[in-house]
């Protein structure tokens, strides 16, 4: 079973990267840009076949992929090269990879959500005896939690995420009570033991409502889940910038594959939900305005639109080259940390 889950995880990760590059490929062809090569995997090619203007390659290592466009990183006189396309067409091509990851992620979430007939929604069914803030000025059964400390709540997982990330136990909570939106300030929601607990588990004392879902509500839950997967990236980046987590806590392909393997051992539903989560995360990360990423290239196109002239291709190439070098150093470090974690545990 271990071999099967490892192979499944590697194929899933490779599929997500291939889907990303396929987005670039389709957008490039629609935009009239020549695609010289399309790789599935990385390293030496074990199979290659020309189709039209494009050489398709299947490479030995399943991690990675590429859509190599004419004139993407160098000047060329070919009228069908990437740099000769209009800024709007280049933007479409650059965004298409991430868009494909979003589509794949959402479709997986939707397919997994449709059979689900019930869901736990952020409406308080009850509060544990001894809950610190059960009052008209705090929380009451029947309250629908709309936001916590400004973080919009769509699902109960949003409540857990916000409470877990806080270093305090006092929150500003917006609730919907009897059709009226109320701003409840300084609501204490500590992690604590409750009288009814027999296992000694620390909990917040919030018990949420289980609701039967219509088809429309299942679709809504899929949208909320996909959106929350994207929001997690921004929350994680904020935690990284503020120092609450370090670079050593990040995971690369090795760590992600290990997570997929562990999830596959649990259940296929959890596995494919994790694949959806990673797919949406890949989409968001690739749109960050960092050199060598699609978002970094997109930033240069936006600058070109504002200045009404392109930034020097030479300087742009230098910046992306430096960004790629730093990214490779970071990936080596992250991969080493992933290996150390695997060996340790």
mmCIF file of C-alpha atoms in Angstrom:
data_model
loop_
_atom_site.group_PDB
_atom_site.id
_atom_site.type_symbol
_atom_site.label_atom_id
_atom_site.label_comp_id
_atom_site.label_asym_id
_atom_site.label_seq_id
_atom_site.Cartn_x
_atom_site.Cartn_y
_atom_site.Cartn_z
ATOM 1 C CA UNK A 1 0.000 0.000 0.000
ATOM 2 C CA UNK A 2 2.922 2.331 0.739
ATOM 3 C CA UNK A 3 4.307 2.001 -2.810
ATOM 4 C CA UNK A 4 0.855 2.655 -4.268
ATOM 5 C CA UNK A 5 0.332 5.791 -2.170
ATOM 6 C CA UNK A 6 3.811 7.108 -3.036
ATOM 7 C CA UNK A 7 3.202 6.599 -6.759
ATOM 8 C CA UNK A 8 -0.255 8.160 -6.447
ATOM 9 C CA UNK A 9 1.172 11.185 -4.633
ATOM 10 C CA UNK A 10 3.948 11.698 -7.187
ATOM 11 C CA UNK A 11 1.499 11.412 -10.088
ATOM 12 C CA UNK A 12 -0.880 13.885 -8.427
ATOM 13 C CA UNK A 13 1.875 16.432 -7.872
ATOM 14 C CA UNK A 14 3.090 15.999 -11.444
ATOM 15 C CA UNK A 15 -0.474 16.354 -12.732
ATOM 16 C CA UNK A 16 -0.900 19.716 -10.978
ATOM 17 C CA UNK A 17 2.277 21.117 -12.521
ATOM 18 C CA UNK A 18 1.319 19.754 -15.931
ATOM 19 C CA UNK A 19 -2.133 21.371 -15.614
ATOM 20 C CA UNK A 20 -0.430 24.685 -14.779
ATOM 21 C CA UNK A 21 1.817 24.518 -17.840
ATOM 22 C CA UNK A 22 -1.117 23.397 -19.995
ATOM 23 C CA UNK A 23 -2.885 26.627 -19.034
ATOM 24 C CA UNK A 24 0.088 28.604 -20.358
ATOM 25 C CA UNK A 25 0.181 26.445 -23.503
ATOM 26 C CA UNK A 26 -3.489 26.885 -24.407
ATOM 27 C CA UNK A 27 -3.406 30.639 -23.735
ATOM 28 C CA UNK A 28 -0.218 31.023 -25.798
ATOM 29 C CA UNK A 29 -1.673 29.181 -28.771
ATOM 30 C CA UNK A 30 -4.928 31.160 -28.569
ATOM 31 C CA UNK A 31 -2.875 34.367 -28.423
ATOM 32 C CA UNK A 32 -0.815 33.433 -31.483
ATOM 33 C CA UNK A 33 2.431 32.859 -29.579
ATOM 34 C CA UNK A 34 4.674 30.032 -30.782
ATOM 35 C CA UNK A 35 5.340 27.265 -28.239
ATOM 36 C CA UNK A 36 8.620 25.510 -29.026
ATOM 37 C CA UNK A 37 8.536 22.820 -26.346
ATOM 38 C CA UNK A 38 6.113 21.401 -23.797
ATOM 39 C CA UNK A 39 7.593 19.232 -21.057
ATOM 40 C CA UNK A 40 5.870 16.872 -18.679
ATOM 41 C CA UNK A 41 8.391 16.268 -15.902
ATOM 42 C CA UNK A 42 11.992 17.433 -15.785
ATOM 43 C CA UNK A 43 15.407 16.070 -16.731
ATOM 44 C CA UNK A 44 16.300 13.840 -19.694
ATOM 45 C CA UNK A 45 13.433 13.081 -22.070
ATOM 46 C CA UNK A 46 12.324 9.445 -22.240
ATOM 47 C CA UNK A 47 9.841 10.204 -25.015
ATOM 48 C CA UNK A 48 9.392 13.111 -27.389
ATOM 49 C CA UNK A 49 7.152 13.753 -30.356
ATOM 50 C CA UNK A 50 6.658 16.850 -32.556
ATOM 51 C CA UNK A 51 3.104 18.061 -33.049
ATOM 52 C CA UNK A 52 2.847 21.106 -35.273
ATOM 53 C CA UNK A 53 5.309 23.733 -34.067
ATOM 54 C CA UNK A 54 5.703 22.165 -30.622
ATOM 55 C CA UNK A 55 7.991 19.376 -29.420
ATOM 56 C CA UNK A 56 6.247 17.434 -26.651
ATOM 57 C CA UNK A 57 8.539 15.721 -24.144
ATOM 58 C CA UNK A 58 7.939 13.235 -21.350
ATOM 59 C CA UNK A 59 10.863 13.501 -18.953
ATOM 60 C CA UNK A 60 12.282 11.053 -16.452
ATOM 61 C CA UNK A 61 11.592 12.991 -13.246
ATOM 62 C CA UNK A 62 7.846 13.439 -12.578
ATOM 63 C CA UNK A 63 8.311 16.704 -10.646
ATOM 64 C CA UNK A 64 8.015 19.772 -12.835
ATOM 65 C CA UNK A 65 7.131 20.731 -16.361
ATOM 66 C CA UNK A 66 7.541 23.626 -18.751
ATOM 67 C CA UNK A 67 5.894 25.494 -21.583
ATOM 68 C CA UNK A 68 8.809 26.972 -23.563
ATOM 69 C CA UNK A 69 7.593 29.873 -25.692
ATOM 70 C CA UNK A 70 9.513 31.547 -28.511
ATOM 71 C CA UNK A 71 11.300 34.680 -27.303
ATOM 72 C CA UNK A 72 10.168 34.262 -23.704
ATOM 73 C CA UNK A 73 13.595 35.062 -22.234
ATOM 74 C CA UNK A 74 15.510 36.496 -25.192
ATOM 75 C CA UNK A 75 15.083 38.922 -28.045
ATOM 76 C CA UNK A 76 13.961 37.432 -31.362
ATOM 77 C CA UNK A 77 12.632 38.733 -34.654
ATOM 78 C CA UNK A 78 9.923 36.074 -34.859
ATOM 79 C CA UNK A 79 6.544 37.903 -35.059
ATOM 80 C CA UNK A 80 4.950 35.037 -33.099
ATOM 81 C CA UNK A 81 7.290 35.321 -30.121
ATOM 82 C CA UNK A 82 6.084 36.057 -26.586
ATOM 83 C CA UNK A 83 7.521 39.583 -26.398
ATOM 84 C CA UNK A 84 5.858 40.608 -29.666
ATOM 85 C CA UNK A 85 2.393 39.808 -28.302
ATOM 86 C CA UNK A 86 0.357 42.708 -26.921
ATOM 87 C CA UNK A 87 0.583 43.347 -23.158
ATOM 88 C CA UNK A 88 -2.976 42.088 -22.676
ATOM 89 C CA UNK A 89 -2.199 38.814 -24.481
ATOM 90 C CA UNK A 90 0.956 38.354 -22.411
ATOM 91 C CA UNK A 91 -1.051 38.961 -19.245
ATOM 92 C CA UNK A 92 -3.553 36.312 -20.354
ATOM 93 C CA UNK A 93 -0.751 33.812 -20.969
ATOM 94 C CA UNK A 94 0.905 34.518 -17.611
ATOM 95 C CA UNK A 95 -2.331 34.294 -15.621
ATOM 96 C CA UNK A 96 -3.568 31.170 -17.433
ATOM 97 C CA UNK A 97 -1.314 28.768 -15.526
ATOM 98 C CA UNK A 98 -2.606 29.849 -12.128
ATOM 99 C CA UNK A 99 -6.151 29.986 -13.504
ATOM 100 C CA UNK A 100 -5.857 26.334 -14.549
ATOM 101 C CA UNK A 101 -4.763 25.404 -11.014
ATOM 102 C CA UNK A 102 -7.766 27.275 -9.595
ATOM 103 C CA UNK A 103 -10.116 25.471 -11.977
ATOM 104 C CA UNK A 104 -8.638 22.037 -11.196
ATOM 105 C CA UNK A 105 -8.784 22.727 -7.458
ATOM 106 C CA UNK A 106 -12.373 23.966 -7.548
ATOM 107 C CA UNK A 107 -13.593 21.055 -9.700
ATOM 108 C CA UNK A 108 -12.027 18.559 -7.292
ATOM 109 C CA UNK A 109 -13.633 20.295 -4.309
ATOM 110 C CA UNK A 110 -16.978 20.414 -6.116
ATOM 111 C CA UNK A 111 -16.906 16.727 -7.067
ATOM 112 C CA UNK A 112 -16.036 15.779 -3.498
ATOM 113 C CA UNK A 113 -18.648 18.146 -2.006
ATOM 114 C CA UNK A 114 -21.651 17.133 -4.114
ATOM 115 C CA UNK A 115 -22.200 13.753 -2.380
ATOM 116 C CA UNK A 116 -22.016 15.431 1.050
ATOM 117 C CA UNK A 117 -25.561 15.754 2.352
ATOM 118 C CA UNK A 118 -24.734 17.544 5.611
ATOM 119 C CA UNK A 119 -22.268 20.161 6.799
ATOM 120 C CA UNK A 120 -21.356 21.878 10.041
ATOM 121 C CA UNK A 121 -22.140 25.580 9.627
ATOM 122 C CA UNK A 122 -20.913 28.526 11.779
ATOM 123 C CA UNK A 123 -24.185 28.818 13.711
ATOM 124 C CA UNK A 124 -23.906 28.110 17.431
ATOM 125 C CA UNK A 125 -26.030 25.143 18.444
ATOM 126 C CA UNK A 126 -24.923 25.415 22.074
ATOM 127 C CA UNK A 127 -22.147 26.573 24.363
ATOM 128 C CA UNK A 128 -20.420 24.350 26.881
ATOM 129 C CA UNK A 129 -21.387 24.892 30.546
ATOM 130 C CA UNK A 130 -18.822 27.304 31.971
ATOM 131 C CA UNK A 131 -18.159 29.065 28.664
ATOM 132 C CA UNK A 132 -16.643 32.445 29.555
ATOM 133 C CA UNK A 133 -18.789 34.734 27.391
ATOM 134 C CA UNK A 134 -22.300 33.307 27.234
ATOM 135 C CA UNK A 135 -24.307 36.518 27.458
ATOM 136 C CA UNK A 136 -26.186 39.091 25.405
ATOM 137 C CA UNK A 137 -22.935 41.068 25.115
ATOM 138 C CA UNK A 138 -20.997 37.943 24.133
ATOM 139 C CA UNK A 139 -22.242 34.834 22.349
ATOM 140 C CA UNK A 140 -25.541 32.967 22.559
ATOM 141 C CA UNK A 141 -26.903 29.763 21.000
ATOM 142 C CA UNK A 142 -28.400 30.585 17.588
ATOM 143 C CA UNK A 143 -25.759 33.227 16.766
ATOM 144 C CA UNK A 144 -24.309 32.981 13.287
ATOM 145 C CA UNK A 145 -20.667 34.042 13.437
ATOM 146 C CA UNK A 146 -19.925 36.425 10.563
ATOM 147 C CA UNK A 147 -16.370 37.498 11.403
ATOM 148 C CA UNK A 148 -13.706 37.288 14.093
ATOM 149 C CA UNK A 149 -11.195 40.141 14.423
ATOM 150 C CA UNK A 150 -12.110 41.237 10.893
ATOM 151 C CA UNK A 151 -11.563 37.777 9.376
ATOM 152 C CA UNK A 152 -14.712 36.855 7.432
ATOM 153 C CA UNK A 153 -16.216 33.552 8.521
ATOM 154 C CA UNK A 154 -17.769 31.343 5.844
ATOM 155 C CA UNK A 155 -17.235 27.921 7.395
ATOM 156 C CA UNK A 156 -16.575 26.586 10.875
ATOM 157 C CA UNK A 157 -12.954 25.966 9.862
ATOM 158 C CA UNK A 158 -12.574 29.763 9.626
ATOM 159 C CA UNK A 159 -13.508 30.051 13.301
ATOM 160 C CA UNK A 160 -10.957 27.425 14.309
ATOM 161 C CA UNK A 161 -8.229 28.980 12.155
ATOM 162 C CA UNK A 162 -8.749 32.474 13.563
ATOM 163 C CA UNK A 163 -8.870 31.309 17.175
ATOM 164 C CA UNK A 164 -5.785 29.113 16.777
ATOM 165 C CA UNK A 165 -3.699 31.876 15.205
ATOM 166 C CA UNK A 166 -4.406 34.424 17.915
ATOM 167 C CA UNK A 167 -1.968 35.001 20.765
ATOM 168 C CA UNK A 168 -4.803 36.345 22.936
ATOM 169 C CA UNK A 169 -8.140 34.906 24.038
ATOM 170 C CA UNK A 170 -10.183 38.082 23.512
ATOM 171 C CA UNK A 171 -11.798 38.814 20.157
ATOM 172 C CA UNK A 172 -14.063 41.254 18.368
ATOM 173 C CA UNK A 173 -16.848 39.118 16.931
ATOM 174 C CA UNK A 174 -19.615 40.079 14.519
ATOM 175 C CA UNK A 175 -22.690 37.855 14.790
ATOM 176 C CA UNK A 176 -26.113 37.652 13.213
ATOM 177 C CA UNK A 177 -28.707 37.295 15.974
ATOM 178 C CA UNK A 178 -32.458 37.324 15.322
ATOM 179 C CA UNK A 179 -31.860 38.936 11.930
ATOM 180 C CA UNK A 180 -29.731 41.726 13.404
ATOM 181 C CA UNK A 181 -25.980 42.146 12.895
ATOM 182 C CA UNK A 182 -24.207 42.805 16.194
ATOM 183 C CA UNK A 183 -20.629 43.884 16.879
ATOM 184 C CA UNK A 184 -19.537 42.125 20.050
ATOM 185 C CA UNK A 185 -16.283 43.546 21.403
ATOM 186 C CA UNK A 186 -13.749 41.913 23.714
ATOM 187 C CA UNK A 187 -15.441 38.518 23.698
ATOM 188 C CA UNK A 188 -13.388 36.013 25.710
ATOM 189 C CA UNK A 189 -13.045 32.634 23.993
ATOM 190 C CA UNK A 190 -10.261 30.883 25.907
ATOM 191 C CA UNK A 191 -8.988 27.408 25.246
ATOM 192 C CA UNK A 192 -9.985 25.539 28.402
ATOM 193 C CA UNK A 193 -11.254 22.388 30.096
ATOM 194 C CA UNK A 194 -14.999 22.118 30.573
ATOM 195 C CA UNK A 195 -16.990 20.317 33.242
ATOM 196 C CA UNK A 196 -18.444 17.827 30.781
ATOM 197 C CA UNK A 197 -15.022 16.845 29.404
ATOM 198 C CA UNK A 198 -13.977 13.359 30.445
ATOM 199 C CA UNK A 199 -10.882 13.070 28.248
ATOM 200 C CA UNK A 200 -9.227 16.250 29.479
ATOM 201 C CA UNK A 201 -9.237 17.844 26.000
ATOM 202 C CA UNK A 202 -8.681 21.589 25.729
ATOM 203 C CA UNK A 203 -11.529 23.157 23.743
ATOM 204 C CA UNK A 204 -13.097 26.530 22.974
ATOM 205 C CA UNK A 205 -16.562 25.381 24.037
ATOM 206 C CA UNK A 206 -18.336 26.259 20.795
ATOM 207 C CA UNK A 207 -20.756 23.658 19.446
ATOM 208 C CA UNK A 208 -21.932 24.295 15.907
ATOM 209 C CA UNK A 209 -25.068 23.356 13.996
ATOM 210 C CA UNK A 210 -25.242 20.455 11.555
ATOM 211 C CA UNK A 211 -27.380 21.350 8.525
ATOM 212 C CA UNK A 212 -28.876 19.310 5.685
ATOM 213 C CA UNK A 213 -27.641 20.764 2.411
ATOM 214 C CA UNK A 214 -29.501 21.357 -0.835
ATOM 215 C CA UNK A 215 -27.641 21.008 -4.144
ATOM 216 C CA UNK A 216 -27.235 24.793 -4.260
ATOM 217 C CA UNK A 217 -25.818 24.855 -0.745
ATOM 218 C CA UNK A 218 -23.344 22.110 -1.639
ATOM 219 C CA UNK A 219 -22.153 24.258 -4.535
ATOM 220 C CA UNK A 220 -21.888 27.191 -2.131
ATOM 221 C CA UNK A 221 -19.823 25.084 0.280
ATOM 222 C CA UNK A 222 -17.471 24.148 -2.594
ATOM 223 C CA UNK A 223 -16.997 27.841 -3.409
ATOM 224 C CA UNK A 224 -16.339 28.678 0.256
ATOM 225 C CA UNK A 225 -13.859 25.810 0.628
ATOM 226 C CA UNK A 226 -11.940 26.811 -2.508
ATOM 227 C CA UNK A 227 -11.839 30.438 -1.423
ATOM 228 C CA UNK A 228 -10.609 29.456 2.028
ATOM 229 C CA UNK A 229 -7.839 27.339 0.514
ATOM 230 C CA UNK A 230 -6.639 30.465 -1.302
ATOM 231 C CA UNK A 231 -6.936 32.605 1.851
ATOM 232 C CA UNK A 232 -4.738 30.196 3.781
ATOM 233 C CA UNK A 233 -1.807 31.220 1.542
ATOM 234 C CA UNK A 234 -2.172 34.877 2.549
ATOM 235 C CA UNK A 235 -2.523 33.942 6.207
ATOM 236 C CA UNK A 236 0.613 31.793 5.957
ATOM 237 C CA UNK A 237 2.548 34.598 4.261
ATOM 238 C CA UNK A 238 1.479 37.003 6.983
ATOM 239 C CA UNK A 239 2.677 34.541 9.620
ATOM 240 C CA UNK A 240 5.992 34.208 7.754
ATOM 241 C CA UNK A 241 6.503 37.979 7.421
ATOM 242 C CA UNK A 242 5.601 38.634 11.056
ATOM 243 C CA UNK A 243 7.978 35.899 12.212
ATOM 244 C CA UNK A 244 5.364 33.583 13.735
ATOM 245 C CA UNK A 245 6.667 30.851 11.431
ATOM 246 C CA UNK A 246 10.107 30.522 9.859
ATOM 247 C CA UNK A 247 11.479 29.473 6.487
ATOM 248 C CA UNK A 248 12.379 26.123 8.098
ATOM 249 C CA UNK A 249 8.640 25.457 8.460
ATOM 250 C CA UNK A 250 8.036 25.653 4.696
ATOM 251 C CA UNK A 251 7.681 22.526 2.545
ATOM 252 C CA UNK A 252 8.840 21.819 -0.992
ATOM 253 C CA UNK A 253 8.047 19.002 -3.434
ATOM 254 C CA UNK A 254 9.433 16.336 -1.082
ATOM 255 C CA UNK A 255 7.424 17.572 1.881
ATOM 256 C CA UNK A 256 4.270 18.070 -0.182
ATOM 257 C CA UNK A 257 4.567 14.570 -1.611
ATOM 258 C CA UNK A 258 5.003 13.164 1.895
ATOM 259 C CA UNK A 259 1.838 14.962 3.020
ATOM 260 C CA UNK A 260 -0.022 13.496 0.026
ATOM 261 C CA UNK A 261 1.258 10.014 0.876
ATOM 262 C CA UNK A 262 0.143 10.317 4.497
ATOM 263 C CA UNK A 263 -3.255 11.653 3.426
ATOM 264 C CA UNK A 264 -3.723 8.871 0.867
ATOM 265 C CA UNK A 265 -3.222 6.336 3.649
ATOM 266 C CA UNK A 266 -6.122 7.952 5.499
ATOM 267 C CA UNK A 267 -8.701 8.023 2.690
ATOM 268 C CA UNK A 268 -8.968 8.809 -1.007
ATOM 269 C CA UNK A 269 -11.474 11.579 -0.298
ATOM 270 C CA UNK A 270 -8.977 13.286 2.029
ATOM 271 C CA UNK A 271 -6.237 12.693 -0.524
ATOM 272 C CA UNK A 272 -8.062 14.373 -3.395
ATOM 273 C CA UNK A 273 -9.181 17.212 -1.113
ATOM 274 C CA UNK A 274 -5.510 17.757 -0.277
ATOM 275 C CA UNK A 275 -4.689 17.712 -4.004
ATOM 276 C CA UNK A 276 -7.313 20.442 -4.479
ATOM 277 C CA UNK A 277 -5.780 22.441 -1.623
ATOM 278 C CA UNK A 278 -2.283 22.169 -3.140
ATOM 279 C CA UNK A 279 -3.581 23.055 -6.615
ATOM 280 C CA UNK A 280 -5.205 26.272 -5.400
ATOM 281 C CA UNK A 281 -2.116 27.088 -3.331
ATOM 282 C CA UNK A 282 0.086 26.642 -6.407
ATOM 283 C CA UNK A 283 -2.131 29.069 -8.287
ATOM 284 C CA UNK A 284 -1.903 31.733 -5.603
ATOM 285 C CA UNK A 285 1.850 31.314 -5.052
ATOM 286 C CA UNK A 286 2.592 31.622 -8.770
ATOM 287 C CA UNK A 287 0.792 34.971 -8.917
ATOM 288 C CA UNK A 288 2.929 36.524 -6.178
ATOM 289 C CA UNK A 289 4.892 39.476 -7.652
ATOM 290 C CA UNK A 290 8.273 37.805 -7.180
ATOM 291 C CA UNK A 291 11.007 37.543 -9.845
ATOM 292 C CA UNK A 292 11.008 34.286 -11.829
ATOM 293 C CA UNK A 293 7.373 33.557 -10.907
ATOM 294 C CA UNK A 294 4.434 34.280 -13.201
ATOM 295 C CA UNK A 295 3.430 37.094 -10.865
ATOM 296 C CA UNK A 296 6.863 38.701 -11.242
ATOM 297 C CA UNK A 297 6.597 38.618 -15.020
ATOM 298 C CA UNK A 298 3.057 39.932 -14.773
ATOM 299 C CA UNK A 299 4.336 42.867 -12.717
ATOM 300 C CA UNK A 300 6.663 43.881 -15.554
ATOM 301 C CA UNK A 301 3.772 43.784 -18.030
ATOM 302 C CA UNK A 302 1.702 46.002 -15.708
ATOM 303 C CA UNK A 303 4.627 48.449 -15.471
ATOM 304 C CA UNK A 304 4.780 48.462 -19.274
ATOM 305 C CA UNK A 305 1.081 49.327 -19.455
ATOM 306 C CA UNK A 306 1.543 52.179 -16.960
ATOM 307 C CA UNK A 307 4.706 53.612 -18.564
ATOM 308 C CA UNK A 308 3.461 52.876 -22.107
ATOM 309 C CA UNK A 309 6.837 51.334 -22.940
ATOM 310 C CA UNK A 310 8.451 48.024 -21.989
ATOM 311 C CA UNK A 311 11.121 47.718 -19.355
ATOM 312 C CA UNK A 312 14.494 46.836 -20.896
ATOM 313 C CA UNK A 313 14.394 43.113 -21.659
ATOM 314 C CA UNK A 314 18.033 42.895 -20.568
ATOM 315 C CA UNK A 315 17.334 44.253 -17.090
ATOM 316 C CA UNK A 316 14.169 42.194 -16.769
ATOM 317 C CA UNK A 317 16.171 39.073 -17.666
ATOM 318 C CA UNK A 318 18.769 39.979 -15.011
ATOM 319 C CA UNK A 319 16.079 40.355 -12.360
ATOM 320 C CA UNK A 320 14.327 37.118 -13.263
ATOM 321 C CA UNK A 321 17.679 35.327 -13.437
ATOM 322 C CA UNK A 322 18.632 36.557 -9.971
ATOM 323 C CA UNK A 323 15.173 35.626 -8.705
ATOM 324 C CA UNK A 324 15.492 32.133 -10.173
ATOM 325 C CA UNK A 325 18.897 31.683 -8.543
ATOM 326 C CA UNK A 326 17.539 32.727 -5.141
ATOM 327 C CA UNK A 327 14.488 30.524 -5.655
ATOM 328 C CA UNK A 328 16.700 27.527 -6.420
ATOM 329 C CA UNK A 329 18.783 28.166 -3.285
ATOM 330 C CA UNK A 330 15.565 28.399 -1.260
ATOM 331 C CA UNK A 331 14.226 25.186 -2.823
ATOM 332 C CA UNK A 332 17.461 23.330 -2.009
ATOM 333 C CA UNK A 333 17.235 24.523 1.602
ATOM 334 C CA UNK A 334 13.526 23.635 1.890
ATOM 335 C CA UNK A 335 14.100 20.222 0.304
ATOM 336 C CA UNK A 336 16.930 19.550 2.758
ATOM 337 C CA UNK A 337 14.615 20.495 5.646
ATOM 338 C CA UNK A 338 11.944 18.166 4.199
ATOM 339 C CA UNK A 339 14.452 15.293 4.089
ATOM 340 C CA UNK A 340 15.579 15.978 7.669
ATOM 341 C CA UNK A 341 11.945 15.905 8.828
ATOM 342 C CA UNK A 342 11.356 12.611 7.009
ATOM 343 C CA UNK A 343 14.465 11.057 8.541
ATOM 344 C CA UNK A 344 13.552 12.334 12.005
ATOM 345 C CA UNK A 345 10.035 11.173 11.962
#
